[in-house]
CSV table of C-alpha atoms and ligand atoms in Angstrom, one decimal:
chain,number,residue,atom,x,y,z
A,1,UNK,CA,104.9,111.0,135.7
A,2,UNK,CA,101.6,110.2,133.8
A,3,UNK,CA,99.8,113.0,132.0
A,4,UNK,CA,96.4,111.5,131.5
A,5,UNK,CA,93.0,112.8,129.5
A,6,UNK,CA,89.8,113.4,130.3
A,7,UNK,CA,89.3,109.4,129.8
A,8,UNK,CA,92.2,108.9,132.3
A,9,UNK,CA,94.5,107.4,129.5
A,10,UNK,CA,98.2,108.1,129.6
A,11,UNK,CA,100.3,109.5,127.3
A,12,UNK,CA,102.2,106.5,126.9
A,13,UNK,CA,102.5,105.4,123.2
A,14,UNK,CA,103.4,107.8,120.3
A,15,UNK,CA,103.8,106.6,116.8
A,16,UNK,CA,106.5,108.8,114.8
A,17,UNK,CA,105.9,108.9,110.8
A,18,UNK,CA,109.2,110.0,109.5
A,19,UNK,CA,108.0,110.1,105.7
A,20,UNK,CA,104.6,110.4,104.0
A,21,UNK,CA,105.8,108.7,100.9
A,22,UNK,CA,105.5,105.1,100.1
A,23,UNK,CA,106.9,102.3,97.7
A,24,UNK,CA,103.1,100.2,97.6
A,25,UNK,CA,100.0,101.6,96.5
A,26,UNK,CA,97.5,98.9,98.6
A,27,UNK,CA,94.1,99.6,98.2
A,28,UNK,CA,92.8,100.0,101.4
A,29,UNK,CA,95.3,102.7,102.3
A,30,UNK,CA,96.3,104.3,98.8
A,31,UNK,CA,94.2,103.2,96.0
A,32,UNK,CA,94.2,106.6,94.2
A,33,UNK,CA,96.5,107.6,91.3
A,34,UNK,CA,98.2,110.4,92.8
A,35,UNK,CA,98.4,112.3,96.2
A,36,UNK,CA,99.2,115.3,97.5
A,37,UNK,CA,102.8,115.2,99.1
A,38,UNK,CA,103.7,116.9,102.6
A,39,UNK,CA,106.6,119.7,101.7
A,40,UNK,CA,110.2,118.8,102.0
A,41,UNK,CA,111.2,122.1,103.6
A,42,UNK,CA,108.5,120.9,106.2
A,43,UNK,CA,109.5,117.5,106.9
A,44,UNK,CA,111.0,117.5,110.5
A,45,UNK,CA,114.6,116.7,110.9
A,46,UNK,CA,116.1,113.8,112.9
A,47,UNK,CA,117.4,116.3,115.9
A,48,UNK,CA,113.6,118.0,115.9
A,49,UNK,CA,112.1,114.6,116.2
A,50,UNK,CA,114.6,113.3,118.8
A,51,UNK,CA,113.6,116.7,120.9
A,52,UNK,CA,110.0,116.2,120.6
A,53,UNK,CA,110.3,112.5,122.1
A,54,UNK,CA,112.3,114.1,124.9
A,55,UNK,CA,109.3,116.2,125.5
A,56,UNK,CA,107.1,113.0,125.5
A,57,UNK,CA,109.4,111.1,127.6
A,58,UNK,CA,109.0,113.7,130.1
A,59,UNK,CA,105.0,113.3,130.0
A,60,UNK,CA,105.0,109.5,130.4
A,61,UNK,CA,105.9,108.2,126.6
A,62,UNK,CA,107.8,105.3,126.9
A,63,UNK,CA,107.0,103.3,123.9
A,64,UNK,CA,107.5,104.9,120.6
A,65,UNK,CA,107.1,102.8,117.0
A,66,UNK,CA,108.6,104.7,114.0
A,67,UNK,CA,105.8,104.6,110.6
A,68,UNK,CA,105.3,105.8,107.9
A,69,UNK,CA,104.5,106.5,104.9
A,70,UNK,CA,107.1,103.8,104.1
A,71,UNK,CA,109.5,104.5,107.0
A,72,UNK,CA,112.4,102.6,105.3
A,73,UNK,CA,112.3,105.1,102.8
A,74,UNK,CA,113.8,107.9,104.5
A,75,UNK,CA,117.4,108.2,104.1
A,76,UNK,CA,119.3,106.8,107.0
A,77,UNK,CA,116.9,105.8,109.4
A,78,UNK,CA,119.6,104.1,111.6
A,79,UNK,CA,120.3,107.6,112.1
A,80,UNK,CA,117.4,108.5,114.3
A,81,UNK,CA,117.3,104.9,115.6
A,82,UNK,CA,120.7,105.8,117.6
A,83,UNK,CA,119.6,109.2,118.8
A,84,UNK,CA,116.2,107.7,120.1
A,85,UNK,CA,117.6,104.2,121.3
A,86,UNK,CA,120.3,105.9,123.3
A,87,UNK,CA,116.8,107.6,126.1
A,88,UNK,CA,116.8,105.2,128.4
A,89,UNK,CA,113.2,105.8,129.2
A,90,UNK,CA,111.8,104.2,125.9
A,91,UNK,CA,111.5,101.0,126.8
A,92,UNK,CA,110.2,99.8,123.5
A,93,UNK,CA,111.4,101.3,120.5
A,94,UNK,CA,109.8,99.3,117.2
A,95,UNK,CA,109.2,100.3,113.3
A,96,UNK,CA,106.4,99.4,111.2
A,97,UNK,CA,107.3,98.7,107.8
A,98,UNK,CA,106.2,97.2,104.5
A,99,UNK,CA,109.4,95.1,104.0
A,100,UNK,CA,110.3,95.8,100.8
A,101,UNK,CA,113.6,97.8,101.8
A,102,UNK,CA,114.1,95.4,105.1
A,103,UNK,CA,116.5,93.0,104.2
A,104,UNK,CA,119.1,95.6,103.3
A,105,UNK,CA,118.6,97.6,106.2
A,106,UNK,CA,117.4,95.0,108.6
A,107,UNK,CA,121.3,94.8,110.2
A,108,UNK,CA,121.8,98.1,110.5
A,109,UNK,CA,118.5,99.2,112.2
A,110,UNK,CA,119.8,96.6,114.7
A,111,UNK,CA,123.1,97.8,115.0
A,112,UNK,CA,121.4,101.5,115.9
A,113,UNK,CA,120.1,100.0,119.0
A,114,UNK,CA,115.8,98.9,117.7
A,115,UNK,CA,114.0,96.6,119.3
A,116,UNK,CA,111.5,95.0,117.3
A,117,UNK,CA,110.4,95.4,113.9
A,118,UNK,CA,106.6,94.6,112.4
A,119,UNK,CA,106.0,93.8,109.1
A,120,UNK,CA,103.0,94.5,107.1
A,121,UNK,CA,101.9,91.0,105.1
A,122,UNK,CA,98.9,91.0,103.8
A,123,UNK,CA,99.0,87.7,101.4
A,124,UNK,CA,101.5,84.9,100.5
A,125,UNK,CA,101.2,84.8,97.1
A,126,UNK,CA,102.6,86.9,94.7
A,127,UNK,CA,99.9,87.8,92.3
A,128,UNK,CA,97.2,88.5,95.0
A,129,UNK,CA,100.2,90.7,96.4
A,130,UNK,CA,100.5,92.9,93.0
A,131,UNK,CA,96.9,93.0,92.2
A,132,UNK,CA,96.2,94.4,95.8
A,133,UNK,CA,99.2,97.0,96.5
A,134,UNK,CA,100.8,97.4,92.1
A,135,UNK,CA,103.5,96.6,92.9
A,136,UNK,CA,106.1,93.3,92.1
A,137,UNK,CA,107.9,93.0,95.0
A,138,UNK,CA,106.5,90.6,96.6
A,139,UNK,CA,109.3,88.5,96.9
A,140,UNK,CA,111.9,91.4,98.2
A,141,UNK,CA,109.1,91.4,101.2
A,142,UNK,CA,109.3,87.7,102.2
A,143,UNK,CA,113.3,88.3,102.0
A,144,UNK,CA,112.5,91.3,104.3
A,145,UNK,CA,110.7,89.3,107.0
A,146,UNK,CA,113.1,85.9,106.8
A,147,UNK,CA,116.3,88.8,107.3
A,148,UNK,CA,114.4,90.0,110.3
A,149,UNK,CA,115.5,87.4,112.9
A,150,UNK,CA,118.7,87.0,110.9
A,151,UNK,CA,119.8,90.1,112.4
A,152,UNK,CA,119.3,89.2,115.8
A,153,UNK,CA,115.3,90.7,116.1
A,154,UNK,CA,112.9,88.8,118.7
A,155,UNK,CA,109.1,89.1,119.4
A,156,UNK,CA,108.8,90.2,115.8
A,157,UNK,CA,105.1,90.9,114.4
A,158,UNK,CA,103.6,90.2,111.0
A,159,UNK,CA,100.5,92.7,110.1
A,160,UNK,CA,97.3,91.6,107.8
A,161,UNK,CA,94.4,94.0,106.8
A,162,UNK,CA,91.7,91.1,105.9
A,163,UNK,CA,89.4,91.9,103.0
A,164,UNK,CA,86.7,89.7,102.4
A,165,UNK,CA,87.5,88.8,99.0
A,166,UNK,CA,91.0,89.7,98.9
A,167,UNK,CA,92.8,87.7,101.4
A,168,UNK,CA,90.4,85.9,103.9
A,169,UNK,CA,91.1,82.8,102.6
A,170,UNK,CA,94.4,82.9,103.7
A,171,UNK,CA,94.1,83.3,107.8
A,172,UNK,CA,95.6,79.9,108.6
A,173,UNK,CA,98.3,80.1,105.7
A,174,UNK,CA,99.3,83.5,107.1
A,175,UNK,CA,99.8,81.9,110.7
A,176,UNK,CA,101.8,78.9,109.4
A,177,UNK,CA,104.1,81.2,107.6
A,178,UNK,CA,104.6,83.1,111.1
A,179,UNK,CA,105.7,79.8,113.0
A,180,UNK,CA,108.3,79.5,110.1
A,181,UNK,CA,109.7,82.8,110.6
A,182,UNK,CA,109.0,83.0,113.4
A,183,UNK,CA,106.7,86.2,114.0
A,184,UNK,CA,103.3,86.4,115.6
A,185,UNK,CA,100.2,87.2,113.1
A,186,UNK,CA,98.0,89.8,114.4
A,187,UNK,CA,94.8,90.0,112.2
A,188,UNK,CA,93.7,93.6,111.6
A,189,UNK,CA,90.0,94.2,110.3
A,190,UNK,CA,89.7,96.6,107.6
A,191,UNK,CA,88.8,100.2,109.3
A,192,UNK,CA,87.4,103.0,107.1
A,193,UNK,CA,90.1,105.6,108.1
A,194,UNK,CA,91.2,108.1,106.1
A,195,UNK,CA,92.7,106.9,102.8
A,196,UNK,CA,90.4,104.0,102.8
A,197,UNK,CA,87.8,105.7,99.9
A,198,UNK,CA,86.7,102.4,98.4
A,199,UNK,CA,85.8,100.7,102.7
A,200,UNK,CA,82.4,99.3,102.8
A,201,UNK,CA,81.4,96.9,105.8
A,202,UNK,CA,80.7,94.3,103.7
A,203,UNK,CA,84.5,93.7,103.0
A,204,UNK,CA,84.9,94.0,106.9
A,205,UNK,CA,85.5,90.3,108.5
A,206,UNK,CA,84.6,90.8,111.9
A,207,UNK,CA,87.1,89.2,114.7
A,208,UNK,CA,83.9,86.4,115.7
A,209,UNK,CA,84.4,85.1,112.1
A,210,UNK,CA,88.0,85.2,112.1
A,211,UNK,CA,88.0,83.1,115.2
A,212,UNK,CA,85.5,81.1,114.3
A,213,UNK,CA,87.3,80.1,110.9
A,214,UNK,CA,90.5,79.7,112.5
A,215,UNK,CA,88.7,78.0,115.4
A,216,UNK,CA,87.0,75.1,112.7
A,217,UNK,CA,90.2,75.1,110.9
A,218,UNK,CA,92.7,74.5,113.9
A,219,UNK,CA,90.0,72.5,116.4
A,220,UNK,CA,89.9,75.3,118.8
A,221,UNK,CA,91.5,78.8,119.7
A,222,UNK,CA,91.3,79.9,123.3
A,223,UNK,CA,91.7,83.9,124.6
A,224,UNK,CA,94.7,84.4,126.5
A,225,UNK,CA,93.8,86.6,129.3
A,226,UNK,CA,96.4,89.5,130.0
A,227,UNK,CA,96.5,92.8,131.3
A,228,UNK,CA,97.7,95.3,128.3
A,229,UNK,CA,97.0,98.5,126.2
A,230,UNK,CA,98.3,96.7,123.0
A,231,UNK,CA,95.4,96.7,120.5
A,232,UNK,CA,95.2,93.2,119.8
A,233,UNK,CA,93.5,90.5,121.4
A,234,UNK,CA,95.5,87.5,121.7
A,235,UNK,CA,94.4,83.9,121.5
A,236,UNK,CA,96.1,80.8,121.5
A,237,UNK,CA,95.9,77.4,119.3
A,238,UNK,CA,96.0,74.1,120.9
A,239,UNK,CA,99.5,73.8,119.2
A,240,UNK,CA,100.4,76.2,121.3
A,241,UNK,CA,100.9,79.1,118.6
A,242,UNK,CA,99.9,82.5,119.3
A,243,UNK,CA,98.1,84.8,117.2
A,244,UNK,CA,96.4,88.1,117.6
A,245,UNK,CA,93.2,90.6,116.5
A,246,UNK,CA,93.0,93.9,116.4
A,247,UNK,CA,89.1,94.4,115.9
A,248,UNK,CA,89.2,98.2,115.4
A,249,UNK,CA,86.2,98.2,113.6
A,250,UNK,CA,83.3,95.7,115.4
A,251,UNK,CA,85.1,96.4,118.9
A,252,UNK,CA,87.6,99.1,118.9
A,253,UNK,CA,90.0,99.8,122.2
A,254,UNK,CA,89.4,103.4,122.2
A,255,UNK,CA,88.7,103.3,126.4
A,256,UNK,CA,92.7,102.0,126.3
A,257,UNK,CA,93.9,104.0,123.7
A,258,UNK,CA,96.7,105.3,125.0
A,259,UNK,CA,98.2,106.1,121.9
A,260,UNK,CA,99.0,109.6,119.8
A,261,UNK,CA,101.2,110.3,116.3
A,262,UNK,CA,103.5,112.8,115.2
A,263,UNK,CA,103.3,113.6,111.1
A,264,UNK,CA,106.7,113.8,109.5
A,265,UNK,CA,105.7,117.1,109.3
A,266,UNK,CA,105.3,117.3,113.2
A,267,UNK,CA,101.3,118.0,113.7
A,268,UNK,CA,100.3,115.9,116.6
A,269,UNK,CA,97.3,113.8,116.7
A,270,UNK,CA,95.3,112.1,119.1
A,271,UNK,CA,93.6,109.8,117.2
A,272,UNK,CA,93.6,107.7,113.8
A,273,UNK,CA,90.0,109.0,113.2
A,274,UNK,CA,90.6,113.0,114.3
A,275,UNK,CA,90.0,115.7,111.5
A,276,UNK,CA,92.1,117.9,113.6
A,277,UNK,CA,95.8,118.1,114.6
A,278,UNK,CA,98.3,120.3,116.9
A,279,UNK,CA,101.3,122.0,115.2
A,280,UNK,CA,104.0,121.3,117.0
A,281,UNK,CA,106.6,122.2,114.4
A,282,UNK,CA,105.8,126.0,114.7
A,283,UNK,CA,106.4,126.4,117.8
A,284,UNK,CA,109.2,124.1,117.5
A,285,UNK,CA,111.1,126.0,114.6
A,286,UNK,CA,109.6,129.2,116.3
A,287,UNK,CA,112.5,128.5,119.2
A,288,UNK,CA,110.0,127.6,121.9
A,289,UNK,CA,111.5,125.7,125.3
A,290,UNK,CA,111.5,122.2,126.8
A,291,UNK,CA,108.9,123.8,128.9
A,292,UNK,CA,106.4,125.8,126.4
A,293,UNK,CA,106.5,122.6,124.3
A,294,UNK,CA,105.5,120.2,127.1
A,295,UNK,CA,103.0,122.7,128.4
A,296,UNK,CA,101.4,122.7,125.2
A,297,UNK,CA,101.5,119.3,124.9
A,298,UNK,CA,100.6,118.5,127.9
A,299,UNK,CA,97.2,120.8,127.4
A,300,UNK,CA,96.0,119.2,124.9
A,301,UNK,CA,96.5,115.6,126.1
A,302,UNK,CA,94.0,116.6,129.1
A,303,UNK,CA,91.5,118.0,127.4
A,304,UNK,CA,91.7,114.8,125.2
A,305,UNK,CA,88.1,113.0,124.6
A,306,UNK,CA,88.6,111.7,121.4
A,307,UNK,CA,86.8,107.8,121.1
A,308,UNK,CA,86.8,108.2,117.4
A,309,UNK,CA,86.5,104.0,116.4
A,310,UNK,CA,83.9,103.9,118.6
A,311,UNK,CA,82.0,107.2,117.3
A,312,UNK,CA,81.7,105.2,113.7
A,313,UNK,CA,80.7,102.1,115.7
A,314,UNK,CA,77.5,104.0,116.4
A,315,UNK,CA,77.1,105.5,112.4
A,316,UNK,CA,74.7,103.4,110.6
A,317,UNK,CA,74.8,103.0,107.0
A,318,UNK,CA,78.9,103.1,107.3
A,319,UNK,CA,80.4,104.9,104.2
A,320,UNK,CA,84.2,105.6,104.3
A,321,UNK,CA,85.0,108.0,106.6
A,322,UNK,CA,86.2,110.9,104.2
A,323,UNK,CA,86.1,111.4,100.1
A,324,UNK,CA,89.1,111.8,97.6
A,325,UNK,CA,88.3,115.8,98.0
A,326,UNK,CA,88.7,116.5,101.7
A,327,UNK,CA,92.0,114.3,101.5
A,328,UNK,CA,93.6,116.0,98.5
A,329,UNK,CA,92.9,119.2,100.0
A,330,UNK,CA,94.8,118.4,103.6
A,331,UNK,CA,96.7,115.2,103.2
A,332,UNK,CA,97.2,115.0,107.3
A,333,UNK,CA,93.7,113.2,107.3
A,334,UNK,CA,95.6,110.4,105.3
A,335,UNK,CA,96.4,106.9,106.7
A,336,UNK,CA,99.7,107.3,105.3
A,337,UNK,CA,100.6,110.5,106.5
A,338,UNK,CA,99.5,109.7,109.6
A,339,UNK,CA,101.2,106.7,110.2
A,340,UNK,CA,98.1,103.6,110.8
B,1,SAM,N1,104.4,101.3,105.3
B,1,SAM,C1,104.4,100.7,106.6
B,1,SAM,C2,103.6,99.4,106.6
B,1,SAM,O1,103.2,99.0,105.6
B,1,SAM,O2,103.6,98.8,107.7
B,1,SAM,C3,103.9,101.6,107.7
B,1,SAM,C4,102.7,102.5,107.5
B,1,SAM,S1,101.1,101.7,107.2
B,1,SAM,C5,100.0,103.0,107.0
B,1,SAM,C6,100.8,101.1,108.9
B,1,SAM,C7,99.7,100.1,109.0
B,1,SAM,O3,98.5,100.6,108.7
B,1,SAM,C8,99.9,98.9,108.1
B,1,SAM,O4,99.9,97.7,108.8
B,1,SAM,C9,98.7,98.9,107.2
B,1,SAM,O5,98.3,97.6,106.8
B,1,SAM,C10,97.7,99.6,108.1
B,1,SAM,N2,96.5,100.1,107.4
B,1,SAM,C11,96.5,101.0,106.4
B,1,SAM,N3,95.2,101.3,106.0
B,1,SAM,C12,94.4,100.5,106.7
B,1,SAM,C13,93.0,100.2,106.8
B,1,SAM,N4,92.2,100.9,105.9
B,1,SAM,N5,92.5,99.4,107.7
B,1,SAM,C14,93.4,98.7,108.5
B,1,SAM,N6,94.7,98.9,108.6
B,1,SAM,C15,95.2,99.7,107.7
C-alpha cells in the first residue's frame, strides 16, 4: 500500500542518519570550526530505528540508505544492517559514506546482509582532498572504495559535489577512476542547503556544462532514457560507460521526490530544504503503537507539499539558504544532521 502526498508522491524512500558526527570537515557541508552536537541520550537506538522502518515498510518504504553524519562512525553499524536486512520488504538497503572507515568495515557490512554502498569522492588527488575537507586521509578513502567490490558489493556508486574552482577540472578523471573500480560517477551540483554558508551560484556548474565538457572531452554523451525516481540523470559515453547528474540546483526532481529522512535523533523530514521537522522519537519513547505511529506518519506524508529545490529555483539573487546563527541554534537544519 502506497501513502501518497498532496503531489501524489509515495512514501517510498527514507534516508536513516544514524550519527550527526563526522571524521571530514568539507566545505560545502561543514566549513565552520565547531558545531552544535545532537544529545547522546537523544540519539535513537538500533531497536527504535529498526521499529520506525517497520512503520515505513507498512506505508510503502521499500528503499532505505543509511547516512550520516559519517555513518561509519557509529559503533557497530553491522548491527542494524542485520536487523534491517532481515524485512523482506526493503528491497534496497544502501549506506552513504565518506570512506575513510570503509575498508575495515566494508566485509562486515556485507556479511550483515547490505546491498550497495556509495561513496563520497570528491577529487583524486590528495592535496585538493585536504585543502577541501582538513583532513589527510585521502588515501584511507581510495583503500575504502578499491575494498568495496573486494567484499563482494555490485552496482556501487561514487558521489562528487563539483565546485567551480575546486574540482571541475576533474570530471573525466573522476569517471576513469570509476571504470577502474568499477563504480558509476554521479555528478552532484553544489546546492545551498543548510550547512552550505559559503554557496554562491557562481561556484554552481550547471548539469549543461558538465555535459557539454564531458561531451567535448569524450566526442559525445547520450541520455539514457528510463523510467525512475532516482535523482540522477543518467547518460552514456560512446565507450559505453555510464555516468550520472543529479542537477538539484538548475533542475531539481522535487515533482519525483519520493524521498524523506529520519535524524539520528528521530525527527522526520520531508525534505533536504524544510525548516521544519516531525518528532517521532516522543511519541516513540512516549510508548505509542505500531498504529499511533503510522497514523501520525501517515498524516503528515498527505498533507506533504514541500517542492523546496524548486522554491530556491525561483529566488533571485541566490544567497545560501540559512546563516551560521540559525544553524547553531537548531542543528536539525544541518546537511549533516540530516543526512544529504
Ligand atoms: N558522510 C557521508 C558521505 O560523505 O557520503 C554521508 C553524509 S553526506 C552529508 C551525504 C552527501 O551529501 C554526500 O555525498 C555529500 O557530498 C553531499 N552534500 C553535502 N553537502 C552538499 C552540498 N552543499 N551540495 C551538494 N551535496 C552535498
Amino acid at each position: 500500500m502506497l501513502t501518497r502526498d498532496t503531489h501524489g508522491r509515495p512514501l517510498r524512500n527514507l534516508r536513516v542518519s544514524v550519527t550527526d558526527r563526522c571524521n571530514l570537515r568539507c566545505a560545502y557541508c561543514m566549513p565552520e570550526e565547531d558545531y552544535v552536537w545532537l544529545p547522546r541520550e537523544a540519539i535513537l537506538h538500533f531497536e527504535e530505528i529498526s521499529r520506525l522502518v517497520d512503520v515505513f515498510i507498512g506505508l510503502g518504504v521499500d528503499k532505505v540508505r543509511l547516512t550520516g553524519g559519517e555513518p561509519l562512525l557509529r559503533r557497530d553499524v553491522p548491527a542494524l544492517i542485520r536487523l534491517l536486512a532481515a524485512k523482506p520488504a526493503l528491497r534496497d538497503l544502501a549506506i552513504t559514506t565518506n570512506g575513510v572507515l570503509l575498508a575495515e568495515q566494508a566485509p562486515a557490512l556485507r556479511a550483515a546482509g547490505l546491498h550497495r554502498v556509495t561513496v563520497s569522492l570528491d577529487t583524486l588527488r590528495p592535496a585538493r582532498f585536504a585543502a577541501l575537507t582538513r583532513r589527510t586521509t585521502h588515501a584511507r578513502v581510495l583503500e575504502g572504495i578499491r575494498s568495496v567490490p573486494r567484499a563482494g558489493f555490485t552496482g556501487t556508486k561514487l558521489d562528487t559535489v563539483v565546485m567551480r574552482g575546486v574540482n571541475d577540472d576533474e570530471l573525466a578523471d573522476l569517471i576513469e577512476f570509476g571504470k577502474t573500480v568499477p563504480a558509476e560517477v554521479r555528478f552532484i551540483e553544489y546546492m545551498d542547503v543548510g550547512g552550505a554558508t559559503r554557496w554562491s551560484m557562481d561556484q554552481v556548474v550547471s548539469r549543461a556544462e558538465m555535459l557539454e565538457r564531458l561531451a567535448r572531452h569524450y566526442g559525445g554523451v547520450e541520455p539514457i532514457v528510463e523510467e525512475s525516481t532516482a535523482p540522477a540523470d543518467r547518460y552514456r559515453l560512446p565507450d559505453g560507460t555510464v555516468f550520472g547528474v543529479i542537477a538539484s540546483t538548475t533542475a531539481p526532481f522535487c515533482a519525483d521526490c519520493d524521498r524523506s529522512r529520519l535524524t539520528a535523533d528521530g525527527m522526520w523530514y520531508l525534505c533536504l530544504y524544510a525548516l521544519a521537522g516531525l518528532d517521532l522519537r516522543a511519541p516513540l519513547r512516549a510508548g505509542a503503537s505500531d498504529e499511533e505511529l503510522a497514523a501520525t506518519i501517515t498524516g503528515r506524508w498527505r498533507s506533504r507539499t514541500d517542492r523546496g529545490a524548486e522554491q530556491r529555483l525561483a529566488v533571485r539573487d541566490r544567497s545560501p539558504l540559512l546563516q551560521i546563527g540559525g544553524l547553531k541554534q537548531d542543528p536539525h537544519l544541518e546537511m549533516h544532521t540530516r543526512g544529504g
